[in-house]
Amino acid sequence: MVQKLLIANRGEIARRILRTCRRLGVATVAVYSDADADAPHVQEADEAVRIGPPPVVWSYLRTEAILDAARRTGADAVHPGYGFLSENPAFAKACRDAGLVFIGPGPEAMAAMGSKVEARRRLMALGVPVVPGTQAALGSLEEAWEEAERLGYPVMVKASAGGGGIGMQAVDGPEALQRAFSANAQHAQAYFGDGTLFLEKCIWPARHIEIQVLFDEHGHGVYLWERECSIQRRHQKVMEEAPSPFVDDALRRRMGEAAMSAASAIGYVNAGTVEFLVDAARRFYFLEMNTRLQVEHPVTEMITGLDLVEWQLRVASGEPLPFRQEDLRCDGHAIECRVYAEDPERMLPSPGTITRLALPEGDGIRNDVGVVSGSTVTPYYDAMIGKLIVHGRDRAEAVRRLRRALDEYVVEGIQTNLPLLRRIAAAQAFSEGRTTTDFIASLQKEGSTRTDGQEG
Amino acid sequence: MAGTVLQVLVKVGDSVTAGQDVVVLESMKMEVPVAAEAAGTVRRIAAQEGVFVDEGDVLLELEP
């Protein structure tokens, strides 16, 4: 088992990984930029190492600084969290070469899914349906126009190396495609070092449903139900739940098996997520595989009773999974919402100092947050300050708990998306589980909130 | 709002209208366009691409 874990991340996910380590008796090393010197994750770790100035390229993305911190503290493993270096095969390989256990898949499996164009090709070969689109990277604008005509507008222009909603854009005609083509290529080059683009038919509105998988080094794996993540803004998830109110046992089995075959085909080890779009006729299409722990992993933990970080550590240490698919049970229903430091109407960032933070408490309520009262939310990193997760015996109880918890949630000093989250939770369509990727857009178009009158 | 200057969309001597986007900032991994508050001619550009700016910093000066 891992003895001393370096956590190459910050914020809520660093604290969440620390919690599991404390429970398992694993020693911890935090790393931090100058902007995070007073952050909770730094204070709560056994040791902490400064890795550089605030911008991510000088701190959380610096492989050498992180490996040096591991060497100096004698850490034997590295957990990358999500974002930053978590899906960077060169980093995973550098950890391995330095004799450190990387908590995640091998660099080869990571690279196989890192290129979306390549991943689509692999999945098609396995007989898994993918979103209709281009077979190869786009060579020119003329080619993009031709392919778009073939697919039919609207189409999505996507970066092969993209993620987190960056480098993707829906376009409804040739002129919009021309603009998106050059802008997205530049953007993707700047963010991911790879400007390769491809097109997908725009499936909108749809449901975004993903399957959590977990594999050990001995060729044994399970899928841990699905997560419904259709409530998004700017192609980023805002609210997620498990199980999906839309997925029945037959669809779950088919999607679960598709996810397992995708992971098996690349020799995947550790926790991973296979994302799909599902249309109104319950047809599903592979989108991408995330080769890391997801932000929304807690909803899966709440319904399975498993600590995914614990199993990531155990599997990475060579332990076999002691359970099989048929041993797993789904207990109740869980919902997560992401609390963002942003203006709820215009959805613009709102950095600043949190003067007061009061978190909801009670049965079935879990808070994964990266800040405390007095924390400064800086402009350098993601706007997500934390996650609220609720669990109930069924979806109705989970929704009631969510509404009450959101009412009790207090963040003062900065603007947050809490008003938007409350509106979502109060909406009739949400109560009925009618959530598709156009949910927030429709809610905002509606203007005034329609609620179903239930009290939390 | 604090952030890093991603792009300056105008040059000295350009005339801009009120509400026109003149600078794009990056803050919290989001791109945020900054619009001119009033119409005028760009006299000086203080914002440099890649440089961090704070709330209240001057990005560019306009001449009415």
Short mmCIF file of C-alpha atoms in Angstrom, two decimals:
data_model
loop_
_atom_site.label_atom_id
_atom_site.label_comp_id
_atom_site.label_asym_id
_atom_site.label_seq_id
_atom_site.Cartn_x
_atom_site.Cartn_y
_atom_site.Cartn_z
CA MET A 1 0.00 0.00 0.00
CA VAL A 2 1.03 3.60 -0.61
CA GLN A 3 2.94 5.00 2.40
CA LYS A 4 3.23 8.71 1.60
CA LEU A 5 1.10 10.37 -1.05
CA LEU A 6 1.88 13.65 -2.79
CA ILE A 7 -1.28 15.39 -4.00
CA ALA A 8 -0.51 17.38 -7.15
CA ASN A 9 -3.61 19.52 -6.94
CA ARG A 10 -5.39 22.16 -4.87
CA GLY A 11 -8.83 23.19 -3.62
CA GLU A 12 -11.65 20.82 -2.79
CA ILE A 13 -10.17 17.77 -4.53
CA ALA A 14 -6.87 18.05 -2.62
CA ARG A 15 -8.81 18.17 0.66
CA ARG A 16 -11.04 15.28 -0.40
CA ILE A 17 -8.01 13.09 -1.16
CA LEU A 18 -6.45 14.12 2.17
CA ARG A 19 -9.53 12.88 4.04
CA THR A 20 -9.24 9.38 2.63
CA CYS A 21 -5.49 9.29 3.33
CA ARG A 22 -6.08 10.28 6.96
CA ARG A 23 -8.64 7.48 7.36
CA LEU A 24 -6.28 4.92 5.81
CA GLY A 25 -3.21 6.13 7.72
CA VAL A 26 -1.38 7.26 4.57
CA ALA A 27 0.99 10.23 5.12
CA THR A 28 0.34 13.26 2.89
CA VAL A 29 2.28 15.96 1.05
CA ALA A 30 0.51 19.03 -0.35
CA VAL A 31 1.97 21.30 -2.99
CA TYR A 32 1.01 24.95 -3.41
CA SER A 33 1.58 28.08 -5.44
CA ASP A 34 2.15 31.46 -3.77
CA ALA A 35 -1.56 32.22 -4.26
CA ASP A 36 -2.45 29.17 -2.13
CA ALA A 37 0.09 29.54 0.70
CA ASP A 38 -2.72 29.87 3.29
CA ALA A 39 -5.15 27.46 1.62
CA PRO A 40 -6.87 24.78 3.73
CA HIS A 41 -5.30 21.91 1.77
CA VAL A 42 -1.83 23.21 2.70
CA GLN A 43 -2.65 23.44 6.40
CA GLU A 44 -4.32 20.03 6.55
CA ALA A 45 -1.56 17.99 4.90
CA ASP A 46 1.25 16.45 6.96
CA GLU A 47 3.82 18.33 4.87
CA ALA A 48 3.55 21.05 2.23
CA VAL A 49 5.96 22.19 -0.48
CA ARG A 50 5.88 25.47 -2.41
CA ILE A 51 6.12 24.84 -6.15
CA GLY A 52 6.07 28.34 -7.64
CA PRO A 53 4.23 31.58 -8.44
CA PRO A 54 0.43 31.67 -8.94
CA PRO A 55 0.04 31.08 -12.72
CA VAL A 56 -0.52 27.37 -13.34
CA VAL A 57 2.29 27.07 -15.89
CA TRP A 58 4.72 28.16 -13.18
CA SER A 59 3.25 25.96 -10.42
CA TYR A 60 0.59 23.24 -10.73
CA LEU A 61 1.63 22.34 -14.29
CA ARG A 62 5.37 22.15 -13.53
CA THR A 63 6.28 18.47 -13.63
CA GLU A 64 9.85 19.10 -12.42
CA ALA A 65 8.75 21.10 -9.38
CA ILE A 66 6.25 18.42 -8.40
CA LEU A 67 8.69 15.54 -8.84
CA ASP A 68 11.28 17.51 -6.88
CA ALA A 69 8.76 17.98 -4.04
CA ALA A 70 8.14 14.23 -4.04
CA ARG A 71 11.87 13.51 -3.91
CA ARG A 72 12.51 15.95 -1.09
CA THR A 73 9.67 14.64 1.07
CA GLY A 74 10.17 10.96 0.31
CA ALA A 75 6.67 10.47 -1.13
CA ASP A 76 6.19 7.13 -2.88
CA ALA A 77 3.05 7.98 -4.88
CA VAL A 78 1.40 10.93 -6.66
CA HIS A 79 -2.33 11.60 -6.98
CA PRO A 80 -3.01 14.12 -9.75
CA GLY A 81 -6.67 14.84 -8.84
CA TYR A 82 -8.55 16.21 -11.88
CA GLY A 83 -7.53 18.95 -14.32
CA PHE A 84 -3.89 20.17 -14.26
CA LEU A 85 -1.57 17.20 -15.00
CA SER A 86 -4.15 14.46 -14.43
CA GLU A 87 -4.53 13.48 -18.09
CA ASN A 88 -0.99 14.24 -19.21
CA PRO A 89 0.72 11.00 -20.30
CA ALA A 90 4.16 12.63 -20.12
CA PHE A 91 3.56 13.43 -16.45
CA ALA A 92 2.33 9.91 -15.67
CA LYS A 93 5.43 8.54 -17.38
CA ALA A 94 7.74 10.98 -15.57
CA CYS A 95 6.29 9.81 -12.23
CA ARG A 96 6.84 6.19 -13.19
CA ASP A 97 10.40 6.91 -14.39
CA ALA A 98 11.11 8.63 -11.06
CA GLY A 99 10.05 5.45 -9.24
CA LEU A 100 6.76 6.94 -8.02
CA VAL A 101 3.37 5.21 -8.16
CA PHE A 102 1.06 7.32 -10.31
CA ILE A 103 -2.54 7.07 -9.06
CA GLY A 104 -4.27 6.56 -12.38
CA PRO A 105 -3.94 4.58 -15.59
CA GLY A 106 -0.68 3.97 -17.41
CA PRO A 107 0.55 6.63 -19.84
CA GLU A 108 -0.26 4.38 -22.83
CA ALA A 109 -3.96 4.03 -21.92
CA MET A 110 -4.09 7.75 -21.13
CA ALA A 111 -2.58 8.65 -24.50
CA ALA A 112 -4.98 6.29 -26.31
CA MET A 113 -7.95 8.29 -25.00
CA GLY A 114 -6.21 11.69 -24.97
CA SER A 115 -6.73 12.18 -28.69
CA LYS A 116 -10.49 12.28 -29.27
CA VAL A 117 -10.05 11.54 -32.97
CA GLU A 118 -8.03 8.43 -32.09
CA ALA A 119 -10.45 7.39 -29.32
CA ARG A 120 -13.43 7.63 -31.69
CA ARG A 121 -11.64 5.41 -34.19
CA ARG A 122 -10.86 2.79 -31.55
CA LEU A 123 -14.42 2.74 -30.23
CA MET A 124 -15.91 2.42 -33.72
CA ALA A 125 -13.65 -0.58 -34.29
CA LEU A 126 -15.09 -2.15 -31.13
CA GLY A 127 -18.61 -1.66 -32.41
CA VAL A 128 -19.46 1.03 -29.84
CA PRO A 129 -21.62 3.77 -31.40
CA VAL A 130 -19.88 7.17 -31.55
CA VAL A 131 -21.44 10.57 -32.31
CA PRO A 132 -21.62 10.81 -36.14
CA GLY A 133 -18.71 12.95 -37.29
CA THR A 134 -15.43 13.13 -39.15
CA GLN A 135 -13.28 9.98 -39.19
CA ALA A 136 -9.99 11.84 -39.13
CA ALA A 137 -8.52 15.21 -38.15
CA LEU A 138 -9.64 18.09 -40.38
CA GLY A 139 -6.91 19.19 -42.79
CA SER A 140 -8.43 22.40 -44.09
CA LEU A 141 -11.43 24.69 -43.91
CA GLU A 142 -12.62 23.38 -47.29
CA GLU A 143 -12.63 19.87 -45.90
CA ALA A 144 -14.54 21.07 -42.81
CA TRP A 145 -17.18 22.67 -45.06
CA GLU A 146 -17.57 19.48 -47.06
CA GLU A 147 -17.86 17.29 -43.97
CA ALA A 148 -20.35 19.70 -42.36
CA GLU A 149 -22.55 19.52 -45.47
CA ARG A 150 -22.42 15.74 -45.30
CA LEU A 151 -23.33 15.67 -41.57
CA GLY A 152 -25.86 18.49 -41.84
CA TYR A 153 -25.77 21.65 -39.69
CA PRO A 154 -25.67 22.32 -36.80
CA VAL A 155 -22.32 20.66 -36.12
CA MET A 156 -19.89 20.84 -33.23
CA VAL A 157 -16.33 21.99 -33.94
CA LYS A 158 -14.16 20.22 -31.40
CA ALA A 159 -10.51 20.10 -30.45
CA SER A 160 -9.09 16.59 -30.50
CA ALA A 161 -7.13 17.36 -27.34
CA GLY A 162 -9.91 19.43 -25.74
CA GLY A 163 -11.58 19.12 -22.37
CA GLY A 164 -13.51 21.05 -19.76
CA GLY A 165 -15.66 22.64 -22.44
CA ILE A 166 -12.67 24.45 -23.94
CA GLY A 167 -12.13 24.24 -27.71
CA MET A 168 -15.67 23.21 -28.63
CA GLN A 169 -18.36 25.24 -30.33
CA ALA A 170 -21.69 24.57 -32.04
CA VAL A 171 -22.08 26.22 -35.47
CA ASP A 172 -25.20 26.52 -37.61
CA GLY A 173 -23.75 27.39 -41.03
CA PRO A 174 -20.65 27.77 -43.24
CA GLU A 175 -19.73 31.31 -42.06
CA ALA A 176 -19.97 30.37 -38.38
CA LEU A 177 -17.90 27.28 -39.16
CA GLN A 178 -15.22 29.43 -40.80
CA ARG A 179 -14.98 31.67 -37.73
CA ALA A 180 -15.00 28.73 -35.29
CA PHE A 181 -12.45 26.82 -37.36
CA SER A 182 -9.62 29.33 -36.96
CA ALA A 183 -10.58 30.51 -33.45
CA ASN A 184 -10.84 26.98 -32.04
CA ALA A 185 -7.62 25.79 -33.64
CA GLN A 186 -5.76 28.75 -32.10
CA HIS A 187 -7.44 28.22 -28.78
CA ALA A 188 -6.74 24.50 -28.66
CA GLN A 189 -3.13 25.14 -29.65
CA ALA A 190 -2.78 27.64 -26.78
CA TYR A 191 -4.51 25.50 -24.15
CA PHE A 192 -3.56 21.96 -25.11
CA GLY A 193 -0.54 22.38 -27.41
CA ASP A 194 -2.49 20.67 -30.19
CA GLY A 195 -4.72 22.54 -32.64
CA THR A 196 -6.19 19.40 -34.27
CA LEU A 197 -9.93 19.77 -34.91
CA PHE A 198 -12.75 17.43 -35.87
CA LEU A 199 -16.51 17.73 -36.39
CA GLU A 200 -19.42 16.00 -34.73
CA LYS A 201 -23.08 16.16 -35.60
CA CYS A 202 -24.73 18.36 -32.99
CA ILE A 203 -27.02 16.19 -30.87
CA TRP A 204 -29.01 18.79 -29.00
CA PRO A 205 -30.83 18.65 -26.73
CA ALA A 206 -29.55 15.35 -25.42
CA ARG A 207 -28.65 13.76 -22.15
CA HIS A 208 -25.07 13.58 -21.02
CA ILE A 209 -24.72 10.27 -19.20
CA GLU A 210 -21.43 8.71 -18.16
CA ILE A 211 -20.36 5.34 -16.78
CA GLN A 212 -17.84 5.04 -13.94
CA VAL A 213 -15.47 2.11 -14.36
CA LEU A 214 -12.84 0.71 -12.01
CA PHE A 215 -10.18 -1.81 -13.07
CA ASP A 216 -7.41 -3.53 -11.15
CA GLU A 217 -4.01 -4.62 -12.54
CA HIS A 218 -5.19 -8.21 -12.81
CA GLY A 219 -7.63 -7.69 -15.66
CA HIS A 220 -10.68 -7.49 -13.43
CA GLY A 221 -13.07 -4.56 -13.62
CA VAL A 222 -16.55 -3.33 -12.70
CA TYR A 223 -18.83 -0.48 -13.72
CA LEU A 224 -20.36 1.56 -10.92
CA TRP A 225 -23.65 2.68 -12.45
CA GLU A 226 -24.05 5.89 -14.37
CA ARG A 227 -24.07 9.59 -13.63
CA GLU A 228 -26.56 11.91 -15.26
CA CYS A 229 -24.73 15.17 -16.03
CA SER A 230 -27.03 16.96 -18.46
CA ILE A 231 -27.38 20.22 -16.52
CA GLN A 232 -24.52 22.24 -17.97
CA ARG A 233 -23.50 25.76 -18.79
CA ARG A 234 -20.81 26.56 -21.38
CA HIS A 235 -20.42 22.77 -21.81
CA GLN A 236 -19.40 22.49 -18.15
CA LYS A 237 -21.41 20.45 -15.69
CA VAL A 238 -23.32 22.25 -12.96
CA MET A 239 -25.44 19.50 -11.39
CA GLU A 240 -25.01 15.73 -11.54
CA GLU A 241 -26.91 12.78 -10.14
CA ALA A 242 -26.80 9.02 -9.82
CA PRO A 243 -28.53 6.94 -10.91
CA SER A 244 -30.01 8.68 -13.97
CA PRO A 245 -33.80 8.98 -13.84
CA PHE A 246 -33.77 8.27 -17.60
CA VAL A 247 -31.78 5.02 -17.60
CA ASP A 248 -33.52 1.67 -17.13
CA ASP A 249 -31.80 -1.64 -16.35
CA ALA A 250 -31.54 -2.70 -19.99
CA LEU A 251 -29.95 0.58 -21.14
CA ARG A 252 -27.66 0.58 -18.09
CA ARG A 253 -26.41 -2.88 -18.95
CA ARG A 254 -25.77 -1.97 -22.59
CA MET A 255 -23.97 1.28 -21.70
CA GLY A 256 -22.06 -0.43 -18.90
CA GLU A 257 -20.87 -3.17 -21.23
CA ALA A 258 -19.87 -0.64 -23.91
CA ALA A 259 -17.84 1.27 -21.30
CA MET A 260 -16.19 -1.93 -20.06
CA SER A 261 -15.21 -3.01 -23.57
CA ALA A 262 -13.73 0.45 -24.28
CA ALA A 263 -11.64 0.32 -21.09
CA SER A 264 -10.60 -3.32 -21.56
CA ALA A 265 -9.50 -2.68 -25.15
CA ILE A 266 -6.83 -0.22 -24.02
CA GLY A 267 -5.75 -2.21 -20.96
CA TYR A 268 -7.17 0.39 -18.63
CA VAL A 269 -6.27 0.23 -14.92
CA ASN A 270 -7.69 2.40 -12.08
CA ALA A 271 -10.84 4.59 -12.03
CA GLY A 272 -12.08 6.10 -15.27
CA THR A 273 -15.23 7.47 -16.85
CA VAL A 274 -16.73 6.80 -20.26
CA GLU A 275 -18.98 9.65 -21.40
CA PHE A 276 -21.96 9.23 -23.72
CA LEU A 277 -24.67 11.38 -25.25
CA VAL A 278 -28.09 9.75 -25.12
CA ASP A 279 -30.90 10.94 -27.39
CA ALA A 280 -34.64 10.93 -26.74
CA ALA A 281 -34.95 7.48 -28.37
CA ARG A 282 -32.44 6.12 -25.82
CA ARG A 283 -29.72 5.68 -28.45
CA PHE A 284 -26.31 6.30 -26.92
CA TYR A 285 -23.15 7.62 -28.56
CA PHE A 286 -19.60 7.57 -27.19
CA LEU A 287 -18.21 11.07 -26.53
CA GLU A 288 -14.89 10.58 -24.73
CA MET A 289 -13.18 8.76 -21.89
CA ASN A 290 -11.80 10.67 -18.93
CA THR A 291 -8.78 8.83 -17.62
CA ARG A 292 -8.88 10.20 -14.08
CA LEU A 293 -11.13 10.82 -11.08
CA GLN A 294 -14.08 13.05 -12.07
CA VAL A 295 -15.32 16.13 -10.22
CA GLU A 296 -18.71 14.43 -9.81
CA HIS A 297 -17.38 11.12 -8.43
CA PRO A 298 -19.08 11.67 -5.01
CA VAL A 299 -22.57 10.83 -6.33
CA THR A 300 -21.25 7.39 -7.28
CA GLU A 301 -19.68 7.01 -3.84
CA MET A 302 -22.97 7.93 -2.16
CA ILE A 303 -24.99 5.25 -4.01
CA THR A 304 -22.38 2.46 -3.91
CA GLY A 305 -20.87 3.08 -0.47
CA LEU A 306 -17.39 2.81 -2.04
CA ASP A 307 -14.62 5.38 -1.46
CA LEU A 308 -13.26 5.79 -4.99
CA VAL A 309 -10.03 7.43 -3.83
CA GLU A 310 -9.38 4.49 -1.50
CA TRP A 311 -9.87 2.04 -4.39
CA GLN A 312 -7.67 4.18 -6.63
CA LEU A 313 -4.89 3.89 -4.04
CA ARG A 314 -5.44 0.15 -3.49
CA VAL A 315 -5.58 -0.69 -7.18
CA ALA A 316 -2.47 1.42 -7.89
CA SER A 317 -0.71 -0.53 -5.13
CA GLY A 318 -1.46 -3.78 -6.99
CA GLU A 319 -4.37 -5.01 -4.85
CA PRO A 320 -7.05 -7.00 -6.69
CA LEU A 321 -10.64 -5.76 -6.52
CA PRO A 322 -12.38 -8.02 -3.97
CA PHE A 323 -15.88 -7.54 -5.47
CA ARG A 324 -17.52 -8.50 -8.75
CA GLN A 325 -20.23 -6.79 -10.76
CA GLU A 326 -22.95 -8.94 -9.19
CA ASP A 327 -21.81 -8.01 -5.64
CA LEU A 328 -22.54 -4.32 -6.20
CA ARG A 329 -25.77 -2.65 -5.15
CA CYS A 330 -27.23 0.78 -5.79
CA ASP A 331 -28.49 2.35 -2.58
CA GLY A 332 -30.86 5.30 -2.99
CA HIS A 333 -30.17 8.43 -5.02
CA ALA A 334 -27.50 11.14 -4.90
CA ILE A 335 -27.29 14.64 -6.39
CA GLU A 336 -24.29 16.97 -6.55
CA CYS A 337 -24.13 20.65 -7.38
CA ARG A 338 -21.03 22.64 -8.10
CA VAL A 339 -20.74 25.94 -6.30
CA TYR A 340 -18.98 28.46 -8.55
CA ALA A 341 -17.61 31.89 -7.65
CA GLU A 342 -19.50 33.64 -10.40
CA ASP A 343 -22.23 36.11 -11.13
CA PRO A 344 -25.37 33.92 -11.34
CA GLU A 345 -27.03 35.95 -14.10
CA ARG A 346 -24.18 36.85 -16.43
CA MET A 347 -22.11 33.80 -15.37
CA LEU A 348 -18.92 35.85 -15.15
CA PRO A 349 -16.17 35.07 -12.65
CA SER A 350 -16.36 36.69 -9.22
CA PRO A 351 -13.02 36.45 -7.43
CA GLY A 352 -12.65 38.01 -3.96
CA THR A 353 -12.54 37.23 -0.26
CA ILE A 354 -15.16 35.01 1.35
CA THR A 355 -16.20 36.89 4.47
CA ARG A 356 -18.53 34.17 5.69
CA LEU A 357 -19.11 30.55 4.75
CA ALA A 358 -21.88 28.51 6.39
CA LEU A 359 -22.38 25.00 5.07
CA PRO A 360 -25.61 23.02 5.38
CA GLU A 361 -25.57 20.03 7.72
CA GLY A 362 -27.76 17.02 8.39
CA ASP A 363 -28.56 13.49 7.29
CA GLY A 364 -27.44 12.64 3.78
CA ILE A 365 -25.51 15.90 3.27
CA ARG A 366 -21.87 15.96 2.24
CA ASN A 367 -19.74 19.05 1.61
CA ASP A 368 -16.54 18.88 -0.43
CA VAL A 369 -15.21 22.45 -0.35
CA GLY A 370 -11.82 24.02 -0.97
CA VAL A 371 -12.36 27.20 1.03
CA VAL A 372 -13.17 28.41 4.55
CA SER A 373 -14.44 31.72 5.93
CA GLY A 374 -11.73 34.27 5.16
CA SER A 375 -10.36 32.43 2.10
CA THR A 376 -9.51 34.51 -0.95
CA VAL A 377 -10.75 33.18 -4.27
CA THR A 378 -8.10 34.25 -6.76
CA PRO A 379 -8.50 34.72 -10.53
CA TYR A 380 -5.76 32.18 -11.28
CA TYR A 381 -7.74 28.96 -11.00
CA ASP A 382 -11.11 27.40 -11.72
CA ALA A 383 -14.16 29.19 -10.33
CA MET A 384 -15.49 26.10 -8.53
CA ILE A 385 -15.11 26.60 -4.77
CA GLY A 386 -16.84 23.43 -3.70
CA LYS A 387 -19.54 20.84 -4.15
CA LEU A 388 -22.68 20.05 -2.23
CA ILE A 389 -23.71 16.41 -2.37
CA VAL A 390 -26.97 15.02 -0.99
CA HIS A 391 -28.22 11.48 -0.68
CA GLY A 392 -31.74 10.17 -0.12
CA ARG A 393 -33.52 6.82 -0.05
CA ASP A 394 -35.04 7.76 -3.39
CA ARG A 395 -34.86 10.67 -5.82
CA ALA A 396 -37.76 12.57 -4.22
CA GLU A 397 -36.03 12.52 -0.82
CA ALA A 398 -32.73 13.56 -2.41
CA VAL A 399 -34.43 16.51 -4.15
CA ARG A 400 -36.08 17.62 -0.89
CA ARG A 401 -32.74 17.46 0.92
CA LEU A 402 -31.06 19.33 -1.90
CA ARG A 403 -33.57 22.20 -1.70
CA ARG A 404 -33.21 22.50 2.05
CA ALA A 405 -29.42 22.31 1.91
CA LEU A 406 -29.24 24.98 -0.81
CA ASP A 407 -31.46 27.26 1.28
CA GLU A 408 -29.07 26.88 4.22
CA TYR A 409 -25.91 27.40 2.14
CA VAL A 410 -24.33 30.82 2.84
CA VAL A 411 -21.38 32.36 0.98
CA GLU A 412 -20.77 36.05 1.64
CA GLY A 413 -18.18 38.42 0.17
CA ILE A 414 -18.23 37.05 -3.38
CA GLN A 415 -20.98 36.26 -5.83
CA THR A 416 -21.84 32.63 -6.38
CA ASN A 417 -24.16 30.60 -8.60
CA LEU A 418 -26.24 29.55 -5.53
CA PRO A 419 -29.31 31.49 -6.78
CA LEU A 420 -29.12 29.59 -10.08
CA LEU A 421 -28.71 26.26 -8.26
CA ARG A 422 -31.79 27.05 -6.16
CA ARG A 423 -33.78 27.86 -9.30
CA ILE A 424 -32.73 24.58 -10.90
CA ALA A 425 -33.63 22.60 -7.77
CA ALA A 426 -37.04 24.30 -7.59
CA ALA A 427 -37.93 23.77 -11.25
CA GLN A 428 -40.77 21.44 -12.16
CA ALA A 429 -38.74 19.81 -14.94
CA PHE A 430 -35.98 19.01 -12.45
CA SER A 431 -38.42 17.38 -9.99
CA GLU A 432 -39.61 15.21 -12.84
CA GLY A 433 -36.10 14.30 -13.93
CA ARG A 434 -36.59 15.96 -17.31
CA THR A 435 -33.03 17.24 -17.62
CA THR A 436 -31.35 17.67 -20.98
CA THR A 437 -28.34 19.71 -22.11
CA ASP A 438 -30.56 22.74 -22.89
CA PHE A 439 -31.91 22.83 -19.31
CA ILE A 440 -30.21 26.03 -18.08
CA ALA A 441 -30.82 27.86 -21.35
CA SER A 442 -34.56 27.04 -21.14
CA LEU A 443 -34.68 27.99 -17.48
CA GLN A 444 -33.17 31.39 -18.22
CA LYS A 445 -35.43 31.96 -21.20
CA GLU A 446 -38.42 31.26 -18.99
CA GLY A 447 -37.34 34.18 -16.82
CA SER A 448 -39.54 33.73 -13.83
CA THR A 449 -39.07 30.47 -11.99
CA ARG A 450 -41.87 27.96 -12.13
CA THR A 451 -41.87 25.76 -9.08
CA ASP A 452 -44.02 22.86 -8.14
CA GLY A 453 -44.85 24.33 -4.75
CA GLN A 454 -43.18 21.64 -2.68
CA GLU A 455 -41.45 22.77 0.47
CA GLY A 456 -38.06 21.41 1.42
CA MET B 1 -12.43 42.05 -12.20
CA ALA B 2 -8.86 40.77 -11.96
CA GLY B 3 -7.36 38.51 -14.61
CA THR B 4 -4.75 38.08 -17.30
CA VAL B 5 -4.93 40.10 -20.52
CA LEU B 6 -5.54 37.52 -23.24
CA GLN B 7 -6.06 39.79 -26.22
CA VAL B 8 -6.23 43.51 -27.02
CA LEU B 9 -8.79 43.91 -29.78
CA VAL B 10 -8.05 47.53 -30.81
CA LYS B 11 -5.06 49.67 -31.87
CA VAL B 12 -4.10 53.24 -31.04
CA GLY B 13 -6.09 55.54 -33.30
CA ASP B 14 -9.07 53.18 -33.67
CA SER B 15 -12.44 54.69 -32.98
CA VAL B 16 -14.68 52.58 -30.77
CA THR B 17 -18.34 52.75 -29.86
CA ALA B 18 -19.74 52.44 -26.36
CA GLY B 19 -20.29 48.76 -25.54
CA GLN B 20 -17.74 47.54 -28.09
CA ASP B 21 -15.42 44.79 -26.79
CA VAL B 22 -11.89 46.17 -26.60
CA VAL B 23 -9.96 43.72 -24.44
CA VAL B 24 -10.38 40.04 -23.56
CA LEU B 25 -9.35 39.02 -20.04
CA GLU B 26 -8.89 35.52 -18.78
CA SER B 27 -10.04 34.93 -15.25
CA MET B 28 -10.76 31.61 -13.55
CA LYS B 29 -10.24 29.76 -16.84
CA MET B 30 -12.94 31.86 -18.49
CA GLU B 31 -12.57 34.39 -21.23
CA VAL B 32 -14.24 37.64 -20.31
CA PRO B 33 -14.62 40.40 -22.90
CA VAL B 34 -14.28 43.95 -21.56
CA ALA B 35 -16.36 46.58 -23.36
CA ALA B 36 -15.63 50.31 -23.74
CA GLU B 37 -17.78 52.35 -21.38
CA ALA B 38 -17.97 55.27 -23.80
CA ALA B 39 -17.33 56.01 -27.48
CA GLY B 40 -14.03 57.59 -28.50
CA THR B 41 -10.66 57.23 -30.16
CA VAL B 42 -8.03 54.97 -28.59
CA ARG B 43 -5.23 57.26 -27.36
CA ARG B 44 -3.11 54.83 -25.39
CA ILE B 45 -3.12 51.10 -24.68
CA ALA B 46 -1.90 50.18 -21.20
CA ALA B 47 -2.89 46.54 -21.24
CA GLN B 48 -0.21 44.14 -22.44
CA GLU B 49 -1.15 40.66 -23.55
CA GLY B 50 -0.14 38.05 -21.01
CA VAL B 51 0.09 40.53 -18.14
CA PHE B 52 -1.98 40.22 -14.96
CA VAL B 53 -4.26 43.16 -14.20
CA ASP B 54 -6.19 43.98 -11.07
CA GLU B 55 -9.63 45.46 -10.53
CA GLY B 56 -9.38 49.22 -11.19
CA ASP B 57 -6.29 49.04 -13.43
CA VAL B 58 -6.39 51.13 -16.61
CA LEU B 59 -6.51 48.95 -19.75
CA LEU B 60 -6.66 51.72 -22.34
CA GLU B 61 -7.39 55.43 -22.62
CA LEU B 62 -10.00 56.88 -24.94
CA GLU B 63 -10.28 60.43 -26.27
CA PRO B 64 -13.85 61.57 -26.75
#
